[in-house]
Short mmCIF file of C-alpha atoms in Angstrom, two decimals:
data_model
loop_
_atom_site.label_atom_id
_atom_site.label_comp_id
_atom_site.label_asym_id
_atom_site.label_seq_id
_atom_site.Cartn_x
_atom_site.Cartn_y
_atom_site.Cartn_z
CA UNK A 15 22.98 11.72 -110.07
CA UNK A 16 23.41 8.54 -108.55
CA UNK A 17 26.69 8.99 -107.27
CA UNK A 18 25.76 12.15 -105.40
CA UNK A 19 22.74 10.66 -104.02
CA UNK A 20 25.06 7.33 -102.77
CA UNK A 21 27.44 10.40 -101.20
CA UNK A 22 25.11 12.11 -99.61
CA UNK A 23 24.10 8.74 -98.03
CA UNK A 24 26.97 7.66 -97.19
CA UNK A 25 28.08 11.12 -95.45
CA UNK A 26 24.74 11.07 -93.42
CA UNK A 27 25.14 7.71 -92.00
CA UNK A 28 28.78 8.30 -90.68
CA UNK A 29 27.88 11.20 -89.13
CA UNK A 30 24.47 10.35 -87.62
CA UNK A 31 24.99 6.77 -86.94
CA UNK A 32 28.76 6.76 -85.43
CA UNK A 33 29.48 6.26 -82.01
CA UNK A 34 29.42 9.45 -80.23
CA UNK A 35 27.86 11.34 -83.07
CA UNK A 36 24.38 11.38 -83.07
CA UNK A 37 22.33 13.96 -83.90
CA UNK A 38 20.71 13.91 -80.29
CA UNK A 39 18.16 17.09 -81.06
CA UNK A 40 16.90 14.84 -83.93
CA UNK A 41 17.15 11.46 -82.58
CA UNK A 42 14.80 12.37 -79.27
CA UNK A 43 12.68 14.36 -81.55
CA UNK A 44 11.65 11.22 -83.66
CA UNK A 45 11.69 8.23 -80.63
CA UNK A 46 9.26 11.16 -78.72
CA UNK A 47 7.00 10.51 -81.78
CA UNK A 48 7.58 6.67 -82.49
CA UNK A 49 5.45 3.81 -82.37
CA UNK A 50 5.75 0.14 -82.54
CA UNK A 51 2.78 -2.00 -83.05
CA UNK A 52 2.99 -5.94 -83.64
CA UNK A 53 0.89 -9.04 -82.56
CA UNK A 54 4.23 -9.63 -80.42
CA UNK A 55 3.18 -8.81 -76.86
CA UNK A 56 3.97 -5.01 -75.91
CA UNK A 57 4.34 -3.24 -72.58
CA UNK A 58 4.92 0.36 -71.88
CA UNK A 59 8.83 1.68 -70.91
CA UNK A 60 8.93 2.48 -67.36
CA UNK A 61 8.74 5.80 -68.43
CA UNK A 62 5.65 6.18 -70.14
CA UNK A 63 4.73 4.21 -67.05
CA UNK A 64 5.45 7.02 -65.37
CA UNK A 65 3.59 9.27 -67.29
CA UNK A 66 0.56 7.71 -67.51
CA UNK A 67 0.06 7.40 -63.40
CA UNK A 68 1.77 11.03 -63.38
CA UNK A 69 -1.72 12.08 -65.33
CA UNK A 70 -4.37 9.89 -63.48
CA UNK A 71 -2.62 11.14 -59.66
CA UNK A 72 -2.89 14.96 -60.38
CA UNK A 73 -6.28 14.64 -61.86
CA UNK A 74 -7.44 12.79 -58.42
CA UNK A 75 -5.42 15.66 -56.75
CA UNK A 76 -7.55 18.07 -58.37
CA UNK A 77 -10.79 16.32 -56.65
CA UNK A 78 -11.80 18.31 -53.63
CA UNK A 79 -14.03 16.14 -52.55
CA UNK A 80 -11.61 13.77 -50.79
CA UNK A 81 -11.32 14.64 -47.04
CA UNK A 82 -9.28 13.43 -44.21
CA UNK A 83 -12.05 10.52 -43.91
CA UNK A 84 -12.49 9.65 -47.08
CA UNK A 85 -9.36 10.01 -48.33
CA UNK A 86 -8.21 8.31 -51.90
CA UNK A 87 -5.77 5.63 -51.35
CA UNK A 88 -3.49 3.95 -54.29
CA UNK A 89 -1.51 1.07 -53.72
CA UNK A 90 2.14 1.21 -55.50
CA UNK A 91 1.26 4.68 -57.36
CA UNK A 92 3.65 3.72 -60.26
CA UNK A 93 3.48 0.22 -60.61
CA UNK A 94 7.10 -0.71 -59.45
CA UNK A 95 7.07 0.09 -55.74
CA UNK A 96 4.64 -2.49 -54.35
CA UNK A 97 5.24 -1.34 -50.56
CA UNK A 98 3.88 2.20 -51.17
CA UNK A 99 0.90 3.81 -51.45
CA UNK A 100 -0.45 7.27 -51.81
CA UNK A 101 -2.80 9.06 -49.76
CA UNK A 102 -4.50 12.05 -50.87
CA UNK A 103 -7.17 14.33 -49.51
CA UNK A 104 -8.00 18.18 -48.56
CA UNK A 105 -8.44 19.88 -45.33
CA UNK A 106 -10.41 23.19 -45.08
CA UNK A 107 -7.00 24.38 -43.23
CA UNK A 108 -3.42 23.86 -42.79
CA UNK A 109 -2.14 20.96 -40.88
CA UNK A 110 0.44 18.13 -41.03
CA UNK A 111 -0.04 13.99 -41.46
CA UNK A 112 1.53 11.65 -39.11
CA UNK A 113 1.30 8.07 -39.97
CA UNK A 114 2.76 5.07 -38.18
CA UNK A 115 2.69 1.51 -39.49
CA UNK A 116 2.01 -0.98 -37.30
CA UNK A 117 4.90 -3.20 -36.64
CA UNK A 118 4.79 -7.06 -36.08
CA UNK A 119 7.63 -6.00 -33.37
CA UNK A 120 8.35 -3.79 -30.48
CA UNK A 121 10.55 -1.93 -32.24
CA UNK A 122 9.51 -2.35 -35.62
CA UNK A 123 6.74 0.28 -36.12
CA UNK A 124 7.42 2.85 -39.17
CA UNK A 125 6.18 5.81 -38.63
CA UNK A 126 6.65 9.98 -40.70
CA UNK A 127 5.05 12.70 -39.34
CA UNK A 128 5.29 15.39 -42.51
CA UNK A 129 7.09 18.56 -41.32
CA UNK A 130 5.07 21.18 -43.88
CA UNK A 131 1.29 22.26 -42.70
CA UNK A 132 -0.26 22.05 -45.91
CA UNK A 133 -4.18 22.00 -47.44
CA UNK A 134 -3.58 19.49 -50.23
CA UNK A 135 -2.37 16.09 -48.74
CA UNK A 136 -0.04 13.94 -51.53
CA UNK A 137 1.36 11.93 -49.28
CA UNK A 138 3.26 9.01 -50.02
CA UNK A 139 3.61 5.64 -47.45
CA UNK A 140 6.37 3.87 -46.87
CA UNK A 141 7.05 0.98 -44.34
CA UNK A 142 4.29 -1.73 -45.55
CA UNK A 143 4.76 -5.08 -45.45
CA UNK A 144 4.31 -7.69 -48.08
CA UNK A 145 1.33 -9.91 -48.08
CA UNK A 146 -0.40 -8.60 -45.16
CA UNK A 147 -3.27 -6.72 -44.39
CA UNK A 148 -1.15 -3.65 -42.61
CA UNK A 149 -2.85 -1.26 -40.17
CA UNK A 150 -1.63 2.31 -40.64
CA UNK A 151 -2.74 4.71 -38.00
CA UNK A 152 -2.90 8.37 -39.18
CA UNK A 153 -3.17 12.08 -37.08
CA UNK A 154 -3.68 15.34 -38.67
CA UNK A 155 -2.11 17.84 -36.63
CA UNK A 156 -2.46 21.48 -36.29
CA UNK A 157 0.39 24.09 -36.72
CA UNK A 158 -0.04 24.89 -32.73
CA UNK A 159 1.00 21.33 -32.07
CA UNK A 160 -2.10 19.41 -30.49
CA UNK A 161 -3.97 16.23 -32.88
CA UNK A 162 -7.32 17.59 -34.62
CA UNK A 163 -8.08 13.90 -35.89
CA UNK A 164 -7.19 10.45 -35.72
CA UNK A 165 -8.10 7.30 -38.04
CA UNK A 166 -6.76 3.78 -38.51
CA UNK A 167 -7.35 2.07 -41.92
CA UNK A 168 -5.95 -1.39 -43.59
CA UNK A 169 -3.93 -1.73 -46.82
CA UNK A 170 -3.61 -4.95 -48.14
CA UNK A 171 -0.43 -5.71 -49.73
CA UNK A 172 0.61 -8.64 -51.85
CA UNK A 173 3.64 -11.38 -51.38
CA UNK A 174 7.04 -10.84 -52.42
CA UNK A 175 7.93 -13.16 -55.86
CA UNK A 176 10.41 -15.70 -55.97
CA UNK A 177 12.78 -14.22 -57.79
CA UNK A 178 13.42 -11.02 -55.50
CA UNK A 179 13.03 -13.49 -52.40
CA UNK A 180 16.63 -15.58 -54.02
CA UNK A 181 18.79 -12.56 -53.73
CA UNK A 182 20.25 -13.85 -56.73
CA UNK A 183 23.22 -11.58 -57.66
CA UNK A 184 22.28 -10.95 -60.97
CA UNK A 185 19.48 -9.50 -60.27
CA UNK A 186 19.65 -8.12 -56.87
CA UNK A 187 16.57 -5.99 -56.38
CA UNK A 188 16.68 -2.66 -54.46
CA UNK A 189 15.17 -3.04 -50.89
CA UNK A 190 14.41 -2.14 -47.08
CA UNK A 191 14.79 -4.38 -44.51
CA UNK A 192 13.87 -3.75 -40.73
CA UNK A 193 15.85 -4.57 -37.84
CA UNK A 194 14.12 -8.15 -37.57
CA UNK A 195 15.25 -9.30 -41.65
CA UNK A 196 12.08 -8.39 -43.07
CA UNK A 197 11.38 -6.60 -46.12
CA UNK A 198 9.84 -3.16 -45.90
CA UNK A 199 10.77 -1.66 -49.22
CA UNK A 200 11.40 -2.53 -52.27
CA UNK A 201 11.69 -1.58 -56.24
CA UNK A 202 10.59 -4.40 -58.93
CA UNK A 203 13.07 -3.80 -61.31
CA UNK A 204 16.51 -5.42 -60.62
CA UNK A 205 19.88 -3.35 -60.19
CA UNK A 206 21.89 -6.48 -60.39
CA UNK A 207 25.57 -6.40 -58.92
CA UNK A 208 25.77 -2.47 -60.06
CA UNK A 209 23.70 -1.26 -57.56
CA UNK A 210 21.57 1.69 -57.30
CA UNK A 211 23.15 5.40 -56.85
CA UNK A 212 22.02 8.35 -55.49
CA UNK A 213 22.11 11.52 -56.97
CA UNK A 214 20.82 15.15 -56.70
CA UNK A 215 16.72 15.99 -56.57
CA UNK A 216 15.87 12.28 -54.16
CA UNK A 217 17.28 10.36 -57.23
CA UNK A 218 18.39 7.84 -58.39
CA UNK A 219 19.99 5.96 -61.48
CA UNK A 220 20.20 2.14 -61.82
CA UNK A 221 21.04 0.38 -64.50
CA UNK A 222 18.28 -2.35 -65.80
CA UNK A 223 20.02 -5.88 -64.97
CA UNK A 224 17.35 -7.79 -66.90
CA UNK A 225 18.06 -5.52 -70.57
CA UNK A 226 21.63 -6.58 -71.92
CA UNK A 227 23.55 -6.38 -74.79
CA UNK A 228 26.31 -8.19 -76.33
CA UNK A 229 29.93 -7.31 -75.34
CA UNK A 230 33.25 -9.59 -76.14
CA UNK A 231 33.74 -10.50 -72.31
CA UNK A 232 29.82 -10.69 -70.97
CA UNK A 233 26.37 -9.34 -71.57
CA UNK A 234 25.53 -5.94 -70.25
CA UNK A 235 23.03 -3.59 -69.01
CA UNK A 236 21.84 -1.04 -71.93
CA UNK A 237 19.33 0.95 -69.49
CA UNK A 238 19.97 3.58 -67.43
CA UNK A 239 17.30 4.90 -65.59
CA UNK A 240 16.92 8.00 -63.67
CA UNK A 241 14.29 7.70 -60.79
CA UNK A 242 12.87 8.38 -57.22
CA UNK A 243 12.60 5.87 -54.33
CA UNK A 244 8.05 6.14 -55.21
CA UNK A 245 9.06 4.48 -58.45
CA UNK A 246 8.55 7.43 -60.72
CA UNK A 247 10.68 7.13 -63.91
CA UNK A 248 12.04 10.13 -65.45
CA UNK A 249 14.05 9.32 -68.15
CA UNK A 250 15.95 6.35 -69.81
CA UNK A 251 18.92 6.23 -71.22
CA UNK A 252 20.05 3.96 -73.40
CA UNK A 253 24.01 3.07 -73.38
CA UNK A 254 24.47 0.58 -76.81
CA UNK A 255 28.07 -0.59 -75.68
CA UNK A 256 26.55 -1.81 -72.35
CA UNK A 257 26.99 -0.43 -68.53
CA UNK A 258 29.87 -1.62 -67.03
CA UNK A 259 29.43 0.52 -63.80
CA UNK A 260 27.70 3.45 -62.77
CA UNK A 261 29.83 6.35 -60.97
CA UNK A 262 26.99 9.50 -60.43
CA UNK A 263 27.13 12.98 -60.83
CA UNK A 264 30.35 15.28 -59.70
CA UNK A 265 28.44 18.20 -58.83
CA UNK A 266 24.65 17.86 -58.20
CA UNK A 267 22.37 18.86 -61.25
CA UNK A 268 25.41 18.18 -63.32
CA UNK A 269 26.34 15.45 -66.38
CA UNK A 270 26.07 11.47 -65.82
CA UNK A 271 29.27 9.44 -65.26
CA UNK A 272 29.33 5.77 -65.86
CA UNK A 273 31.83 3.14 -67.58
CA UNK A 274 31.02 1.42 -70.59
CA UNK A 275 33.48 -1.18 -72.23
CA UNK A 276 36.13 -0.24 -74.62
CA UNK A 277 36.27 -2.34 -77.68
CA UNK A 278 39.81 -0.92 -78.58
CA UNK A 279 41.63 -1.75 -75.22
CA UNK A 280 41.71 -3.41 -71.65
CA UNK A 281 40.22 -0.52 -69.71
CA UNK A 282 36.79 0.55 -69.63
CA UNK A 283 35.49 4.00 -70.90
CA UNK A 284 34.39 6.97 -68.74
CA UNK A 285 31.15 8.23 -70.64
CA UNK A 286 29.92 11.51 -69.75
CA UNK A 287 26.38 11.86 -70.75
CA UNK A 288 24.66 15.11 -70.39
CA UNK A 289 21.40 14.47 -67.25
CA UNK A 290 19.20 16.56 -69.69
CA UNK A 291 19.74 15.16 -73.48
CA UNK A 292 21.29 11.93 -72.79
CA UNK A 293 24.22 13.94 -75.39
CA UNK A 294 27.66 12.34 -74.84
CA UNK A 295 29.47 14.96 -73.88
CA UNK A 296 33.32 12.97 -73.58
CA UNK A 297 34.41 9.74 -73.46
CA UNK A 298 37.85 8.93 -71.69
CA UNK A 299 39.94 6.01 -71.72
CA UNK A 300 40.02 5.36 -68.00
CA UNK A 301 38.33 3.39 -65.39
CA UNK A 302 40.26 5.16 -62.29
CA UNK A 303 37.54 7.07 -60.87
CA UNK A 304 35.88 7.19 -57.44
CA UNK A 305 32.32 5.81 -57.04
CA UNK A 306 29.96 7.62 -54.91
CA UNK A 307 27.90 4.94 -53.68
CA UNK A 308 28.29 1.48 -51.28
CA UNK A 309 25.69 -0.73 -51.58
CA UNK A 310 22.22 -1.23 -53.64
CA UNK A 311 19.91 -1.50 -50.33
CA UNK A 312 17.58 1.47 -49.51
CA UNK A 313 18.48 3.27 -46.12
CA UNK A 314 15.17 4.42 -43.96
CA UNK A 315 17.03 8.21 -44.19
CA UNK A 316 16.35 8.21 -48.01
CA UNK A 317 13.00 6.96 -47.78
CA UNK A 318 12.08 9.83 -45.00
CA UNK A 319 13.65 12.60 -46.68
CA UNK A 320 12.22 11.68 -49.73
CA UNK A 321 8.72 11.31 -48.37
CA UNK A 322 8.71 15.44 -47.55
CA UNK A 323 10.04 15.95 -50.73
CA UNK A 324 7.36 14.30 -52.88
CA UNK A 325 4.47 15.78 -50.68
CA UNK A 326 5.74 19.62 -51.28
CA UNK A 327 6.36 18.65 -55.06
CA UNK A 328 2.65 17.27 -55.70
CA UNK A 329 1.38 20.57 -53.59
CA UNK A 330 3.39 22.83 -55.93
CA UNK A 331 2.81 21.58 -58.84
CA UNK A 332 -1.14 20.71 -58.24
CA UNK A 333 -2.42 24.09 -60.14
CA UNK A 334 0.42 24.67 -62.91
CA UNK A 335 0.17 20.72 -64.20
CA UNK A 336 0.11 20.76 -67.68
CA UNK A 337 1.99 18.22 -69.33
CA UNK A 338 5.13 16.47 -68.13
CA UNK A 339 7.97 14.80 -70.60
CA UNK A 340 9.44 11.35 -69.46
CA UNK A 341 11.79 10.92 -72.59
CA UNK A 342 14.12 8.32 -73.28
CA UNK A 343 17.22 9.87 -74.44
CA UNK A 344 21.27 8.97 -74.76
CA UNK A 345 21.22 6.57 -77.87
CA UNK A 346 24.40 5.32 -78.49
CA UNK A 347 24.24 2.57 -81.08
CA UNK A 348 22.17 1.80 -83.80
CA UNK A 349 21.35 -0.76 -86.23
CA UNK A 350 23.21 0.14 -89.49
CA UNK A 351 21.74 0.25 -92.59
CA UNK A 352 23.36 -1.32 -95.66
CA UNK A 353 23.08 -1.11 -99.53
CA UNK A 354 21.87 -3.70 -101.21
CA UNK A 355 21.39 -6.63 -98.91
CA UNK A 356 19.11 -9.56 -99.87
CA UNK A 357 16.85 -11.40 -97.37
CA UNK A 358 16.40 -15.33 -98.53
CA UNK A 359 12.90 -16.69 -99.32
CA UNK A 360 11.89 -18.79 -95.70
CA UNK A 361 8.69 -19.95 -94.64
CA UNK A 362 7.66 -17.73 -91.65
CA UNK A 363 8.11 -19.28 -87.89
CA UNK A 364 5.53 -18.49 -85.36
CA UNK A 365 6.20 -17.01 -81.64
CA UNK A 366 5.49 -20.26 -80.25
CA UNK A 367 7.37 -22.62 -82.37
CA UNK A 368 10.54 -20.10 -81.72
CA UNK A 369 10.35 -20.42 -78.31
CA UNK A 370 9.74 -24.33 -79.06
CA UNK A 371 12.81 -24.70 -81.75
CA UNK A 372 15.22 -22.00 -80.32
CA UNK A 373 14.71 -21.02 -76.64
CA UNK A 374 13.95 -17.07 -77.71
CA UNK A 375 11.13 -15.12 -77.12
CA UNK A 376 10.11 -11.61 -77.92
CA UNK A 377 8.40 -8.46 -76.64
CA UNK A 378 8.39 -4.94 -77.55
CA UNK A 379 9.13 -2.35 -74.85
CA UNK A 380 8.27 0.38 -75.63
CA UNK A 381 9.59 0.77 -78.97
CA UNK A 382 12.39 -1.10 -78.79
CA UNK A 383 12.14 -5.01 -79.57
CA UNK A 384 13.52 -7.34 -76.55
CA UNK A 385 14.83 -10.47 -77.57
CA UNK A 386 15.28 -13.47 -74.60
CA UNK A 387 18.19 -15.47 -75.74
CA UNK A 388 20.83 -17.72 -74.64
CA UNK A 389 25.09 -17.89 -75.18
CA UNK A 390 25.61 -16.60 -78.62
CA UNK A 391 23.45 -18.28 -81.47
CA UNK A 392 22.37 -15.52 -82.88
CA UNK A 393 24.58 -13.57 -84.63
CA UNK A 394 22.55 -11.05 -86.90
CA UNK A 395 18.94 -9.44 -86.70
CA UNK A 396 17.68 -8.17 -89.71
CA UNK A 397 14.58 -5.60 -90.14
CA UNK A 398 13.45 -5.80 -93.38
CA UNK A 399 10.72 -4.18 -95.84
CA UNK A 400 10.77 -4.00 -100.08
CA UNK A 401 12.75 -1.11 -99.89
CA UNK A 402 15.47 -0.93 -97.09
CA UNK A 403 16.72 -3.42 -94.87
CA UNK A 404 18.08 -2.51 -91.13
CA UNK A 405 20.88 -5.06 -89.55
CA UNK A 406 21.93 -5.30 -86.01
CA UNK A 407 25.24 -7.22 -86.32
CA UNK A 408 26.02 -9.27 -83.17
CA UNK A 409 29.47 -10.51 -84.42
CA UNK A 410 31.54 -7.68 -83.41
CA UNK A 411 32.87 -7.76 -80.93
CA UNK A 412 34.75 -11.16 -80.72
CA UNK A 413 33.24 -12.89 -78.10
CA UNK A 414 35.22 -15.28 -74.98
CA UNK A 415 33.11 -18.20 -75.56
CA UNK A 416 32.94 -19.38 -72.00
CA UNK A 417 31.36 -16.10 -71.01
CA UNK A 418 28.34 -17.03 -73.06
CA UNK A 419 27.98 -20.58 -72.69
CA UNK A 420 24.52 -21.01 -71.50
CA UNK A 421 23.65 -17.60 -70.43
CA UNK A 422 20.29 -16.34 -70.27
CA UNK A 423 19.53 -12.28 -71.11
CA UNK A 424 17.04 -10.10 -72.85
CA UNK A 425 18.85 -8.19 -75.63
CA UNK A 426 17.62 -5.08 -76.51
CA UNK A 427 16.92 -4.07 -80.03
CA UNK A 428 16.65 -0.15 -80.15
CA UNK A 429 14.46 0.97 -83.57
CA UNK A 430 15.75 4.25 -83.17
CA UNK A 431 16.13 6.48 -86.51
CA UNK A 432 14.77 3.35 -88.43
CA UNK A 433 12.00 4.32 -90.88
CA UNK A 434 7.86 4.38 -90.57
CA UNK A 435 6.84 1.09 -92.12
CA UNK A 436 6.31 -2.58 -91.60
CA UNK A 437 8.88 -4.59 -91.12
CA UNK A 438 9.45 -8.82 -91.48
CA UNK A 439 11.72 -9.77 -88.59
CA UNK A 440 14.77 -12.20 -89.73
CA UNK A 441 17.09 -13.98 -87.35
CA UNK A 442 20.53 -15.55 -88.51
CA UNK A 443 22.21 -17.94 -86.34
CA UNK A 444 26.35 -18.72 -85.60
CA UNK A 445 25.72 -22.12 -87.87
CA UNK A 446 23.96 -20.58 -91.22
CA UNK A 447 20.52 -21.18 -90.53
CA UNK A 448 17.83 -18.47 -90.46
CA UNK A 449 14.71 -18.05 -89.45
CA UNK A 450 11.74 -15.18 -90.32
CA UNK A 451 8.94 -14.49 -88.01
CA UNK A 452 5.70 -14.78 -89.16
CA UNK A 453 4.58 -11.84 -86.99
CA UNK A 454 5.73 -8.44 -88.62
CA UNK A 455 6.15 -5.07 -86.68
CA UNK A 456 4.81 -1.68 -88.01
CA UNK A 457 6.73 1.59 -86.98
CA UNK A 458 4.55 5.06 -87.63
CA UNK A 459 5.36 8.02 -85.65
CA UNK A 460 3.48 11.27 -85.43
CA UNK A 461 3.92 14.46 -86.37
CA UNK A 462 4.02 16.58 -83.18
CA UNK A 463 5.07 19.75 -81.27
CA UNK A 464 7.22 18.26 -78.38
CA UNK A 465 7.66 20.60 -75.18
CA UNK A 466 10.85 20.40 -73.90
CA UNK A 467 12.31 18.07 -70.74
CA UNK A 468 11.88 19.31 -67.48
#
C-alpha cells in the first residue's frame, strides 16, 4: 500500500507541478479561494484592488440623487492613477460633458468633450496636475449643440514621490507629460526598462518591475498585469521563470506573447499564454519576434480614446452589475514539495531583527509572500508544518555572480497549490546558516462557486 500511495504521489506532482503542465482549471480554482493571514504586514493584489473600488463605484452609480451640481467626485478611482478622478451624476435627459483643465500655460489646457449624449455620467478626468489645487471647468451640452450648464470646481491633487520624480531606469513609471515637461499622467506601479504595451479593449500589459525572481544572468519581473490607462486591474499573471520582454497580442482578443529566459540555452523563450486562463498554450525556442510597442510613456490619443470608452462601459453595465472576476491566473512555477525533509530546531527571529541582521523584509501580497532581498544569500525558503514541508529552491539556476552583487529586489513567493494550514517560515542562506521566523502564516481557502472570467 505504501508503494502505490508514494506512486500516485509521485505521478501527481510531475504532472501538476512541471513547467508547462499545470492543471490551470484547478490551480485558478483554488488561488480564487485562498487566503493568507500572518502578523507580517498584508496588502491587497492590484487586482482585488480593482475589485473592491469596481463594487463601491457602481453602487455610487446606482445613486440618483447625484446631479450635475452635486455631482460625486473620487480622486484616483483605483488607487494607482493619482492624476484621475471620476465624476459621476444623472441628468433628467440626454446630454454630453465637456471638461477642460485649467492649464498653468497658454497652450497647456486639457480639455474632452464626451462624444455620447448619455443620462448616467461615469466620467473619468484626465489632465490634473500633481500637488495643486486644479480648476476644472465643466459644460453639459445638449444633443442640438448649444451649453445647458456650466460649473467650475477644484480638485486637489497630491505631489509626485521621489522615486517616480528620478526616472530611474529600473523602475521607470508610466506617464504624461505636456508640452512644457510637466507631468500630467501617471500610473504608480513601475514598468521598468520593459515598458508598457498596448493591446486590444484600451489595454494594457506591463510587467511589475518592483516583483522579481531569480534567474542565472539577473532578477526578473514575475507579474504581468493586464490593465486600462484609469488603473483598473484585470488580471495578473504570474510568469515563475521571470519576464524577459513583453511582445502583445498578434490578433486583438487573441493569446499573450512575451519572452521568458531559457534555462537550457542562449536564447530566450517565446511563451504563449492564453489572455483568458493564463494556460500556456506553446513555448518556442526563439527570441526573433517583432514587438509592437516603442516606448513606456502615455500618449494624450490613448488617454482620450480611452476616456469615451470607460464612460459607455460604466453606462452599460450600470443595471446588469452583478459580480465581476479579477483573477490572477498563468502560474508557472511552484514550490516543490519533497519527502521526508527535516527542518533543524532554531530559536525563532523576529521581523525586525531580520531586517536588523540580514537586510530582508517581508509582506504578503495578496497571497503570495514578497521577500526584499539583496545579491544572492538566500538560497532556499522552506514552508513548513508537522506534516509536509514546501521548498522554494533558489540554487538553480547557476547564477553570474556579478549580476547579483548588491542588488536590491522583492522576490516573489507564490503559495499556489500549497495546502490549508499554518506554516513556520525558514530561510537558508549561501554560507549554512538558517534562520526561522517567529511570525507564522496560516493558508485556509473557502469552499465556493466561482463564476467564470469575463
Amino acid at each position: 500500500m505504501a508503494v502505490k500511495i508514494s506512486t500516485k504521489i509521485k505521478e501527481w506532482t510531475q504532472f501538476h507541478l512541471a513547467t508547462g503542465k499545470i492543471d490551470y482549471m484547478s490551480l485558478n480554482r483554488l488561488r480564487l479561494n485562498l487566503t493568507a493571514d500572518s502578523a507580517i504586514s498584508s496588502r491587497l493584489s492590484l487586482t482585488e484592488q480593482t475589485r473592491k473600488q469596481e463594487e463601491k463605484i457602481r453602487t455610487i452609480i446606482k445613486e440618483e440623487a447625484f446631479s450635475f451640481e452635486s455631482m460625486k467626485l473620487i480622486l484616483n478611482p483605483y488607487k494607482t492613477t493619482p492624476l484621475t478622478a471620476l465624476a459621476i451624476f444623472h441628468t433628467d435627459f440626454s446630454c454630453r460633458l465637456s471638461y477642460r483643465v485649467q492649464g498653468h500655460g497658454e497652450e497647456s489646457d486639457y480639455s474632452y468633450v464626451y462624444p455620447t449624449p448619455v443620462t448616467t455620467h461615469v466620467c473619468p478626468i484626465f489632465g490634473l496636475y500633481p500637488d495643486t489645487d486644479n480648476l476644472v471647468t465643466m459644460e453639459l451640452i445638449a444633443t442640438e449643440g448649444n451649453t445647458l450648464a456650466s460649473r467650475t470646481i477644484r480638485i486637489k491633487t497630491g505631489p509626485v514621490s521621489d522615486n517616480i520624480l528620478s526616472g530611474q531606469e529600473e523602475s521607470g513609471y508610466p506617464l504624461l507629460r505636456d508640452d512644457e515637461g510637466n507631468i500630467r499622467y501617471y500610473l504608480n506601479v513601475p514598468a521598468g526598462d520593459i515598458g508598457i504595451v498596448p493591446i486590444s479593449d484600451q489595454r494594457f500589459l506591463l510587467a511589475d518591475a518592483a516583483i522579481r525572481t531569480r534567474t542565472g544572468q539577473m532578477p526578473l519581473p514575475t507579474h504581468l498585469y493586464e490593465f486600462d490607462l484609469l488603473g483598473r486591474f484585470y488580471r495578473t499573471y504570474y510568469v515563475g521563470n521571470g519576464i524577459a520582454d513583453i511582445v502583445g497580442e498578434k490578433e486583438a482578443g487573441e493569446n499573450l506573447y512575451l519572452f521568458t529566459p531559457s534555462y537550457s540555452g542562449p536564447e530566450n523563450n517565446l511563451l504563449e499564454l492564453n489572455r483568458q486562463t493564463g494556460a500556456v498554450v506553446k513555448v518556442t525556442a526563439t527570441d526573433q519576434v517583432a514587438k509592437n510597442y516603442s516606448g513606456r510613456n502615455i500618449t494624450r490619443q490613448q488617454l482620450d480614446t480611452l476616456s469615451d470608452f470607460i464612460s459607455r462601459d460604466f453606462a452599460a453595465g450600470t443595471e446588469s452589475f452583478t459580480d465581476i472576476l479579477y483573477p490572477v491566473s498563468g502560474w508557472l512555477k511552484t514550490p516543490v514539495p519533497y519527502k521526508g525533509a527535516s527542518i533543524e530546531t532554531t530559536e525563532g527571529i523576529s521581523l525586525e531583527d531580520m531586517a536588523k541582521l540580514h537586510q530582508m523584509r517581508f509582506s504578503l501580497y495578496g497571497d503570495t509572500l514578497l521577500v526584499s532581498t539583496m545579491g544572492h544569500r538566500l538560497q532556499e525558503i522552506l514552508f513548513a508544518r508537522t506534516d509536509r514541508v514546501y521548498q522554494l529552491d533558489l540554487t538553480f539556476p547557476a547564477l553570474i555572480d556579478e549580476a547579483y552583487e548588491d542588488y536590491p529586489y522583492l522576490l516573489a513567493v507564490p503559495f499556489t497549490e500549497m495546502y490549508s494550514g499554518t506554516y513556520s517560515v525558514v530561510l537558508r542562506f549561501a554560507d549554512g546558516s538558517q534562520e526561522v521566523l517567529k511570525d507564522t502564516i496560516t493558508l485556509s481557502r473557502t469552499r465556493q462557486t466561482v463564476p467564470p472570467a469575463n
